[in-house]
XYZ file of C-alpha atoms in Angstrom:
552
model
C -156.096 31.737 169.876
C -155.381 35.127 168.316
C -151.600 35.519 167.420
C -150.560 38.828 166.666
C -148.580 39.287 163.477
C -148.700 42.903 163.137
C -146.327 43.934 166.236
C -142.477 44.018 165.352
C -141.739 45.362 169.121
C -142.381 44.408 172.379
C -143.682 40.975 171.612
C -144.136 38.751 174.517
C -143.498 35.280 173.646
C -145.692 32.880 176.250
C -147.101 30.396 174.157
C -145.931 27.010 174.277
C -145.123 26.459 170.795
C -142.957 29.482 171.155
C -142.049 30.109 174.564
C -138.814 29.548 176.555
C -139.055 27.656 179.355
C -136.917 25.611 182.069
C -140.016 23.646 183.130
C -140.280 22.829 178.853
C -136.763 21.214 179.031
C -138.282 17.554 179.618
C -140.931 17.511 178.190
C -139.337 19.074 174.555
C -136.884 16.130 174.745
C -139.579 13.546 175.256
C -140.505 13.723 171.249
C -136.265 13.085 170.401
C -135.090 10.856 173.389
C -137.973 9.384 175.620
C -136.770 6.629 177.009
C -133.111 7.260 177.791
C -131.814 8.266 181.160
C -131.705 11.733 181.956
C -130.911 11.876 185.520
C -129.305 9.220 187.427
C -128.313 9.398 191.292
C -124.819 7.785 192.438
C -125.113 6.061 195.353
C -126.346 8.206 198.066
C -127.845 10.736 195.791
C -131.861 9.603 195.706
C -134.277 8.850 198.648
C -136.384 6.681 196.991
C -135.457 3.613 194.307
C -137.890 5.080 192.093
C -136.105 8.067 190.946
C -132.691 6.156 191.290
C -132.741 6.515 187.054
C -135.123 8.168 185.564
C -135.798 8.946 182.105
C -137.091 11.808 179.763
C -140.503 10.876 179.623
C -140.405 9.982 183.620
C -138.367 13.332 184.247
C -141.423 15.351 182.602
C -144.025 13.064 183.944
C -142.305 13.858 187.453
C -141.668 17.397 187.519
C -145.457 17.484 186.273
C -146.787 15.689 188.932
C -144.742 18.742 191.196
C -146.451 21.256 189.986
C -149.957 20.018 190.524
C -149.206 19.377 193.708
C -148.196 22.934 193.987
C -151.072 24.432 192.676
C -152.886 21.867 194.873
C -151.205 23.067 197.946
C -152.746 26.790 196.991
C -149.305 28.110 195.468
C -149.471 30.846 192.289
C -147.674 31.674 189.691
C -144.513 33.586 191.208
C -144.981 32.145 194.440
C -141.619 31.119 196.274
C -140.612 27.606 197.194
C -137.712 26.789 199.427
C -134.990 24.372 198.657
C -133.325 23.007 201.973
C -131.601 20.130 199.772
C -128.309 18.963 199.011
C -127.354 17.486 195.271
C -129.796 14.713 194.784
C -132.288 13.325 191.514
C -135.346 14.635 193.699
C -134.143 17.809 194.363
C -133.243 18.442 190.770
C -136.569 17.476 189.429
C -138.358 19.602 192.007
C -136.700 22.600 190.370
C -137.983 21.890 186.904
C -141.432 20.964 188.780
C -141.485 24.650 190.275
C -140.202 26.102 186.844
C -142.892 24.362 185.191
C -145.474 25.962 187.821
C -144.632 29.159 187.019
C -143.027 29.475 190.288
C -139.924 30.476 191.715
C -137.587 27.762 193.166
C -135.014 29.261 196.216
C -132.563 26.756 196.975
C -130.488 27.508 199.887
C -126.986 26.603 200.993
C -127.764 24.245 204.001
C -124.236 25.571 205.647
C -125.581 28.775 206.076
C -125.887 29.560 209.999
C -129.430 29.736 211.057
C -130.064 33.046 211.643
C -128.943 33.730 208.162
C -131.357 31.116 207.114
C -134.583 32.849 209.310
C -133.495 36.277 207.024
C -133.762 34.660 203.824
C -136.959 32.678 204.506
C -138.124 36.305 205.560
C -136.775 37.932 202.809
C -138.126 35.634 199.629
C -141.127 34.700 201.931
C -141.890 31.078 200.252
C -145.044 29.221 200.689
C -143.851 26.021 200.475
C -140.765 23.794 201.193
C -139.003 21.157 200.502
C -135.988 19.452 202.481
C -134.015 16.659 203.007
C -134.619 14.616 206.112
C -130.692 14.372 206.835
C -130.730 18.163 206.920
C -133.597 18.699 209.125
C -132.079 19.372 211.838
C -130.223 22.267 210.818
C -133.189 23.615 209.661
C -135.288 22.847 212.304
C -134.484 26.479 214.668
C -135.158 28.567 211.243
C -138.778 27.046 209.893
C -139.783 27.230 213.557
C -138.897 31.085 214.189
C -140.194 31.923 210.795
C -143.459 29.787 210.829
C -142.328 27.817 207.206
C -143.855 24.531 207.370
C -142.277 21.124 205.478
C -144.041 20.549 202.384
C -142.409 17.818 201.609
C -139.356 16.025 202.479
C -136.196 14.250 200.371
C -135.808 10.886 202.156
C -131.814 10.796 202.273
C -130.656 9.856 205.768
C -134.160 9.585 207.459
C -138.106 9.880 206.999
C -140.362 12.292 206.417
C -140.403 15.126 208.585
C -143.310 15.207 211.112
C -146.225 16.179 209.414
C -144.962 15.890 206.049
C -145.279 13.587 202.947
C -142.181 12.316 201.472
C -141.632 13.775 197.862
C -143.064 10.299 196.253
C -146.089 10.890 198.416
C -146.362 14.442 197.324
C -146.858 13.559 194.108
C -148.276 10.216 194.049
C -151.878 11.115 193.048
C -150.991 13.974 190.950
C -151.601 14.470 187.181
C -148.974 13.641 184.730
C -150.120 16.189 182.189
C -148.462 19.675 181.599
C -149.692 22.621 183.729
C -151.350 25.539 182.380
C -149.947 28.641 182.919
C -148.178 31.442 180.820
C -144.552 31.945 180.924
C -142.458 34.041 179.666
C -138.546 33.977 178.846
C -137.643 37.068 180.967
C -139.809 35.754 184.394
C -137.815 34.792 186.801
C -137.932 30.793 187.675
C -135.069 30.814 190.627
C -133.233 32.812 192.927
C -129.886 31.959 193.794
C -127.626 32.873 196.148
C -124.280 34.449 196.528
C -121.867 32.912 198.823
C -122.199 35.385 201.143
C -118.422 35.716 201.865
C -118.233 39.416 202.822
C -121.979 39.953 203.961
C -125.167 38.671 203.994
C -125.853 36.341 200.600
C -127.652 38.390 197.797
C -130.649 36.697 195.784
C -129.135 36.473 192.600
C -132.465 36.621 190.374
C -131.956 34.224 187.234
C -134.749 34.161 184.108
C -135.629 31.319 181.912
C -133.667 32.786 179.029
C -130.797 33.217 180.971
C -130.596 29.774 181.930
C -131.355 28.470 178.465
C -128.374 30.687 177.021
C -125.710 29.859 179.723
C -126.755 26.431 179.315
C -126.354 26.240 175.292
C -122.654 28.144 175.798
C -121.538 25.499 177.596
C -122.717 22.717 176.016
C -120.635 23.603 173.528
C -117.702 22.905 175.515
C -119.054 19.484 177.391
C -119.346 17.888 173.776
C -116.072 18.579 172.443
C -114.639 15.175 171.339
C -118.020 12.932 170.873
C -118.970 12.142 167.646
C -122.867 13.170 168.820
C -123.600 15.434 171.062
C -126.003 13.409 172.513
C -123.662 10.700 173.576
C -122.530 13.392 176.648
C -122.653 11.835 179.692
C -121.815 14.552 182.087
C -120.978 13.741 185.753
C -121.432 16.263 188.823
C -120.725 15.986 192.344
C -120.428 19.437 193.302
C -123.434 21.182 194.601
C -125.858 22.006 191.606
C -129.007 22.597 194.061
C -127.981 26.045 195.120
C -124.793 26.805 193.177
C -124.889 28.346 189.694
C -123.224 25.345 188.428
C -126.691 24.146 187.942
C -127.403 26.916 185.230
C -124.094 25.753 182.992
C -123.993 21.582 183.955
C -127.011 19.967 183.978
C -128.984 22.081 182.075
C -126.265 21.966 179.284
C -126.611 18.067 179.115
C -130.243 18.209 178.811
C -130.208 20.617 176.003
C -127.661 18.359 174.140
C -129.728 14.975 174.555
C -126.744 13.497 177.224
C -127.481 12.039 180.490
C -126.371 13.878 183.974
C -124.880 11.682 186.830
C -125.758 13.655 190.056
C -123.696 12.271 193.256
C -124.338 13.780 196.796
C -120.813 15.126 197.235
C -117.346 15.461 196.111
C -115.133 13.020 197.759
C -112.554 11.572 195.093
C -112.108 7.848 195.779
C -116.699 7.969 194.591
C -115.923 10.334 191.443
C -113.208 7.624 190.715
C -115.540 4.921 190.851
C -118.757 6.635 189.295
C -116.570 8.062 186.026
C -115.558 4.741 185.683
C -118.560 2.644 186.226
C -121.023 4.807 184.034
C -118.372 6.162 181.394
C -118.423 9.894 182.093
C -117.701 11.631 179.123
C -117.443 15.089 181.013
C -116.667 16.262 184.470
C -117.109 19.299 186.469
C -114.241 18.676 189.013
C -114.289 22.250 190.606
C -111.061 23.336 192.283
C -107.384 22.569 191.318
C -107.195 20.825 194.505
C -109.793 18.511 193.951
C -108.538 17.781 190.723
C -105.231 17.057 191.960
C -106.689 14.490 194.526
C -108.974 12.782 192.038
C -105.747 12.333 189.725
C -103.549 10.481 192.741
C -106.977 8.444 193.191
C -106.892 7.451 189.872
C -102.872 6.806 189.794
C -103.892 4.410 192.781
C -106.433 2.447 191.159
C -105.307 1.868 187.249
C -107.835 -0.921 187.199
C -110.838 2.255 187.008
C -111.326 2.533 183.379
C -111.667 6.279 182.710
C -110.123 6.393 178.820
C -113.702 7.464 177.309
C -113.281 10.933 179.536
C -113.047 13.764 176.945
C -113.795 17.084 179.066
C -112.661 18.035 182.389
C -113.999 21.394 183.418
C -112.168 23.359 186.644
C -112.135 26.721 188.298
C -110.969 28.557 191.038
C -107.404 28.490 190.862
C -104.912 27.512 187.995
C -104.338 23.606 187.240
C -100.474 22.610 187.322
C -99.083 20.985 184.516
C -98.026 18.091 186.466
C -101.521 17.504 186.936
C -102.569 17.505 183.873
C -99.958 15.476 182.748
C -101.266 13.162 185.223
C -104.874 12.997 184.285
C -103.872 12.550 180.504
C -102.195 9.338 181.547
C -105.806 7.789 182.242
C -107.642 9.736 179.705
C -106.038 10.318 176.301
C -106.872 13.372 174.634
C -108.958 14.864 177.914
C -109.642 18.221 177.336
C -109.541 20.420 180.168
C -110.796 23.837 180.519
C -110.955 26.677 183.242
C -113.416 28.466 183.760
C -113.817 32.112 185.493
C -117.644 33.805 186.411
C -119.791 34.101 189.483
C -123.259 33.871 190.544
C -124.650 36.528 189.063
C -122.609 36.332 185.731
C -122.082 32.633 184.073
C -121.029 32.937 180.423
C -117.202 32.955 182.297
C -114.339 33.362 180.743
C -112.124 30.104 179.436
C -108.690 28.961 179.685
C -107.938 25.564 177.626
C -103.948 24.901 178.850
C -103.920 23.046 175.681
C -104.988 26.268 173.384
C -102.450 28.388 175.397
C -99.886 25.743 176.452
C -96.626 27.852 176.275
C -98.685 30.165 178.823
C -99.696 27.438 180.917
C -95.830 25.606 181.346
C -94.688 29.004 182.411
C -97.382 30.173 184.869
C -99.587 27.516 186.273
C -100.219 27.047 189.137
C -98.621 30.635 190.308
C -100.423 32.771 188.141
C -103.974 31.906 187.579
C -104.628 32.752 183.972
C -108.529 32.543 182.688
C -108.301 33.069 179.385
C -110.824 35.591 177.260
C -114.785 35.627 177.667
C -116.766 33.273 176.247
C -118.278 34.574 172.655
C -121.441 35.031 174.910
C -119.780 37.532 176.903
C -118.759 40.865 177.002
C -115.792 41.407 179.490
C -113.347 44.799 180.082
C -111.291 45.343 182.980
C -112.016 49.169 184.370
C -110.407 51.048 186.855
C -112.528 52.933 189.292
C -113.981 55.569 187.215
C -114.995 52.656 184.668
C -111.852 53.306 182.314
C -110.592 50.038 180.181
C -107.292 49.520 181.674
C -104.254 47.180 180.595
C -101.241 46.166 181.939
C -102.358 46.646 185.880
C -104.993 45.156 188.037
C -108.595 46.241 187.941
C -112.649 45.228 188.307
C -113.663 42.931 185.490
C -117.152 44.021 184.131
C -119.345 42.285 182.359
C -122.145 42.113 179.863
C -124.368 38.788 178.491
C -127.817 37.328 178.378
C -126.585 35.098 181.218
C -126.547 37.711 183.459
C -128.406 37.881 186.771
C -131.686 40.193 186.549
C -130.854 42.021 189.690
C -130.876 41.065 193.393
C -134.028 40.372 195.208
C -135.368 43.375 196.528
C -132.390 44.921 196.725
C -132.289 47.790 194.673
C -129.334 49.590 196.098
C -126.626 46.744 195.785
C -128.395 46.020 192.308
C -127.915 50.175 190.748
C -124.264 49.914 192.436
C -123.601 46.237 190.825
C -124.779 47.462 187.043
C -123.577 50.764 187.405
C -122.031 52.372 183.908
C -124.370 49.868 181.962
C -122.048 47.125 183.439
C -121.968 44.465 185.888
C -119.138 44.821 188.560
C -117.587 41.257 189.080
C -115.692 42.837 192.434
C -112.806 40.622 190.475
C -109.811 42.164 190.519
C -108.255 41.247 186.850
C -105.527 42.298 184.622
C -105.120 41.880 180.759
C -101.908 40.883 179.374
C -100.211 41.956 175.857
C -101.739 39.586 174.042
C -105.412 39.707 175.480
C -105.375 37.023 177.829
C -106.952 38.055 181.195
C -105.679 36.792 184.649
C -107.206 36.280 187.681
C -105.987 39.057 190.520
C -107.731 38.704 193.222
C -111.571 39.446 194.925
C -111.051 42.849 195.646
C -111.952 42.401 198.789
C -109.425 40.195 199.459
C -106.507 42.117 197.957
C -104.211 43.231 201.215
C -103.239 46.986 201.200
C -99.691 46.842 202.952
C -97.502 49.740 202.759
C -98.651 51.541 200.060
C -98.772 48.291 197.961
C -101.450 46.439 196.707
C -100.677 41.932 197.471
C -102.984 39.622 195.596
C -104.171 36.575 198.497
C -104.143 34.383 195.779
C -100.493 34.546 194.405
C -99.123 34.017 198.347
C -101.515 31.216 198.713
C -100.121 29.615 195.991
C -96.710 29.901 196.672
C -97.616 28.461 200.251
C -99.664 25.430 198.694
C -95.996 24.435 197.576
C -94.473 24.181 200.399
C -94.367 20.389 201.555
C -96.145 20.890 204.755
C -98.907 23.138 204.264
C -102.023 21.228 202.603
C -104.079 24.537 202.588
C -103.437 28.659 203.054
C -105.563 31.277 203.365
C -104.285 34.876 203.441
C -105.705 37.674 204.493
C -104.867 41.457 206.062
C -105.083 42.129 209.529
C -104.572 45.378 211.063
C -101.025 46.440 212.008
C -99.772 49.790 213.633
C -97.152 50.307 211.024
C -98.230 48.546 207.748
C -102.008 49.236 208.108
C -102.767 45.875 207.222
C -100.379 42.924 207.639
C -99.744 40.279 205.286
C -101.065 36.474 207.178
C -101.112 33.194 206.078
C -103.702 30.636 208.197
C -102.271 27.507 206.638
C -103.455 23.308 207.616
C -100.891 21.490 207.389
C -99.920 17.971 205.418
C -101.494 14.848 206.804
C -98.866 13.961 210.408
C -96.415 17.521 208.729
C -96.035 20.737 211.632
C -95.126 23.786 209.931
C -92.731 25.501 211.283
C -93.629 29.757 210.960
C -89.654 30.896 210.452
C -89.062 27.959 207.912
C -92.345 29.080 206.032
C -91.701 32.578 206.070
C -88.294 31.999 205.022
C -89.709 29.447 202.060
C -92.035 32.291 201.010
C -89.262 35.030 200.613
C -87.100 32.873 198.060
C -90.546 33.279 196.064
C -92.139 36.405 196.357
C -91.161 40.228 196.913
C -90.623 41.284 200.263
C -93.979 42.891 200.629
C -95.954 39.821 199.936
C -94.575 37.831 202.026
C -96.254 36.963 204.898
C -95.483 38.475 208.666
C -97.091 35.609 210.592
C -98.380 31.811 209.789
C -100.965 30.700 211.673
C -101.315 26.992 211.626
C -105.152 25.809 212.040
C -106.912 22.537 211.818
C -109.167 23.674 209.178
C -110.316 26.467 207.103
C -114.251 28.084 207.294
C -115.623 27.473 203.842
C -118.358 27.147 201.687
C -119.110 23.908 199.877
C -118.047 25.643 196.650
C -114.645 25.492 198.419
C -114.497 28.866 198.363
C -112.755 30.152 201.801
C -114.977 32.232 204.210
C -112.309 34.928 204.993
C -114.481 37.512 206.987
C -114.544 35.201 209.263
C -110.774 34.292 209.446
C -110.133 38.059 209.415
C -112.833 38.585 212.412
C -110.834 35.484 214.384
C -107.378 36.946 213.985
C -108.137 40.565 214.084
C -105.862 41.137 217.084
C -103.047 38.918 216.289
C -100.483 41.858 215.716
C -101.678 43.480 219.390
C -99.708 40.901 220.862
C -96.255 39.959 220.666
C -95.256 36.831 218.125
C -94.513 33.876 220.281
């Protein structure tokens, strides 16, 4: 082996003994913890008893075994494989497998609608795939109008798809030992996908570095309060297949030594129970609403022993106080932290109510403050020439190693995105007197009304107060006279009926007169993602002639 030790430029670092690598992660930690659990499934969250629990050295030996059976299979280096997978201990070990390949893993929402599906198989044109059997179905229409055969299948809810091995078969026969091939930091190991709430989801093109450094930022924050980091026992029930939480979670308890609990999906009464039964020491509970619920589930069973819980990590919205009160009840000391990024950026900003508590008794839940970036982060707020502004609402930008590479061929949305020499969030943000930033809006989402500019999320907040609305979306719809109108689509409390004079009436106590809404709309449910983040194209393509006709 020649190593060069003349070149102070342009170095590539590939060599193992140098190298960083997602498909390394196991293997590196098989020489400090071997034999303790690195990934364990909660019930409903592993096909196969086998990788119910599974250690370091079986991790490595797993994801190993993957990527023979890749190369087997006639894949390359770069080669795409498709994800059609929920959260599950499989699923997560496949992406290592793939990463240890030298190939690119593309996990994809299974909500998407099929045709969507069909373009992105077309688009990242994978050679292999790998699903769950429960999911099959939805899948079916896509693989068949695109040709993509199952490689494999995820035994959750069924058996093997027709033709396929399960993903124990796969690998059964397969080598344990570490594949070959040269990586590099800046290749690119998985794309991921934007939620694809105002057009067609983006491949969001994420490096080995990039993972690595998000991944180290946060597990900074998931071992506050433990005397090692390696007693962090982190638990997850939100997706972490296809959602960037993957990049900031799990990876973040590997590279601290801790153990990941990976359930299928977040229902609270099951996050109750699995915190409890295998002594979470971290959480990533997602939305303030989901918080909220696992707080009442925890209020109604005090026998669920959740004291050893030291960091609760949220986003999405602002966490009341009363809350948090709540949850401190059952775990003393609990950290909790918000946290504000995207796909394509992940350092985030953070907001820790108990760094900033004055701030967060006189503004949560109404005004959604996220705090300042992460020391891995660069973050201004520009207006639309890319001037630092203060005091008023515009585009956060950002710069950090844990920044997407660009969007899969898609060079046009990529030059606009990192235009300036930053990226633009399409957060609309504001920074207050003392630095803090808040949380405006998605621009996109920010209703233009009479010359004035109404931030969704501050009327949906106000509405999530009122005692019969459970949920609120608002959006702008065309109007003759306003040019767009302010709406509310609400669901209401469990057996509640909102009544649309009483809720407009509720909302004008609280908010100026040009933010309040013109009509409530009362649905059974709201079009989402599983990130619980609230498909409003598709409200605003539903309701686009509501003000043609006359209010009832």
């Amino acid at each position: 082996m020649d190593i060069d030790v003349t070149t102070l430029r342009g170095r590539r670092a590939v060599q193992r003994f140098e190298r960083t690598s997602v498909g390394d992660v196991f293997e590196r930690l098989t020489w400090s913890y071997p034999d303790e659990v690195a990934v364990a499934g909660w019930a409903g969250a592993y096909g196969e008893e086998a990788f119910a629990r599974v250690t370091y050295r079986q991790a490595d030996e797993t994801a190993n075994r993957l990527a023979h059976a890749l190369a087997a299979a006639g894949l390359e280096p770069g080669d795409r494989v498709l994800m059609f997978c929920e959260n599950s201990v499989e699923a997560f070990l496949a992406k290592v497998g793939i990463a240890k390949a030298g190939m690119v893993a593309v996990p994809l929402n299974p909500n998407l609608a099929s045709d969507v599906v069909a373009h992105l198989i077309e688009l990242t044109g994978p050679k292999f795939a790998i699903v769950d059997a429960e999911l099959w179905p939805r899948a079916q229409h896509a693989f068949d109008a695109t040709g993509l055969a199952v490689g494999a299948t995820i035994t959750i809810g069924g058996g093997p798809v027709a033709g396929s091995p399960s993903f124990g078969g796969l690998i059964a026969e397969e080598l344990t030992t570490e594949p070959d091939v040269e990586i590099h930091g800046d290749d690119i190991w998985e794309l991921l996908f934007t939620s694809g709430t105002t057009s067609l989801p983006k491949g969001a093109m994420i490096s080995h570095s990039s993972t690595h450094m998000a991944a180290l930022n946060f597990a900074l924050s998931l071992t506050r309060g433990l005397q090692h980091e390696c007693d962090l026992r982190l638990a997850v029930f939100l997706p972490v297949i296809y959602h960037i939480g993957d990049q900031i979670f799990p990876f973040a308890t590997f590279l601290s030594g801790g153990s990941l609990l990976i359930g299928r999906r977040p229902v609270p009464d099951a996050v109750a129970a699995a915190l409890a039964a295998e002594r979470s020491t971290a959480l990533w509970a997602g939305s303030p609403q989901f918080v909220g619920g696992l707080a009442a589930e925890l209020d109604a069973h005090p026998e669920l022993d959740v004291a050893g819980l030291r960091v609760l990590v949220y986003g999405w919205g602002a966490l009341s106080p009363a809350v948090l009160e709540q949850l401190e009840k059952h775990a003393p000391g609990l950290v909790t932290l918000g946290i504000f990024g995207q796909t394509e950026a992940i350092a985030c900003h953070r907001f820790w109510p108990t760094k900033w508590p004055d701030v967060h008794r006189a503004t949560a839940p109404a005004v959604n403050y996220v705090g300042v970036p992460s020391p891995l982060l660069a973050s201004d707020v520009v207006d639309e020439s890319g001037e630092p502004v203060r005091g008023e609402p515009g585009e956060a930008v950002y710069r950090s190693p844990a920044v997407t590479a660009g969007y899969y061929r898609n060079p046009e949305a990529t030059a606009e995105a990192f235009r300036g020499g930053w990226f633009h969030s399409g957060d609309s943000a504001t920074v207050d007197a003392d630095g803090l930033r808040i949380m405006v809006d998605r621009y996109k989402d920010i209703v233009k009304t009479g010359g004035e500019n109404v931030s969704s999320m501050r009327v949906e907040t106000v509405l999530m107060s009122h005692p019969d609305v459970l949920r609120a979306a608002v959006i702008g719809l065309p109007h003759d006279r306003w040019g767009e109108a302010v709406t509310a689509v609400v669901v209401p409390q469990p057996g509640a009926t909102p009544v649309e004079a009483d809720v407009i009436a509720f909302c004008k106590e609280r908010l100026a007169g040009f933010e309040t809404p013109k009509r409530i709309v009362v649905a059974d449910a709201l079009p989402e993602t599983v990130g619980g983040k609230i498909l409003k194209y598709k409200l605003r393509a539903a309701h686009a002639a509501l003000y043609s006709t006359p209010a009832p």
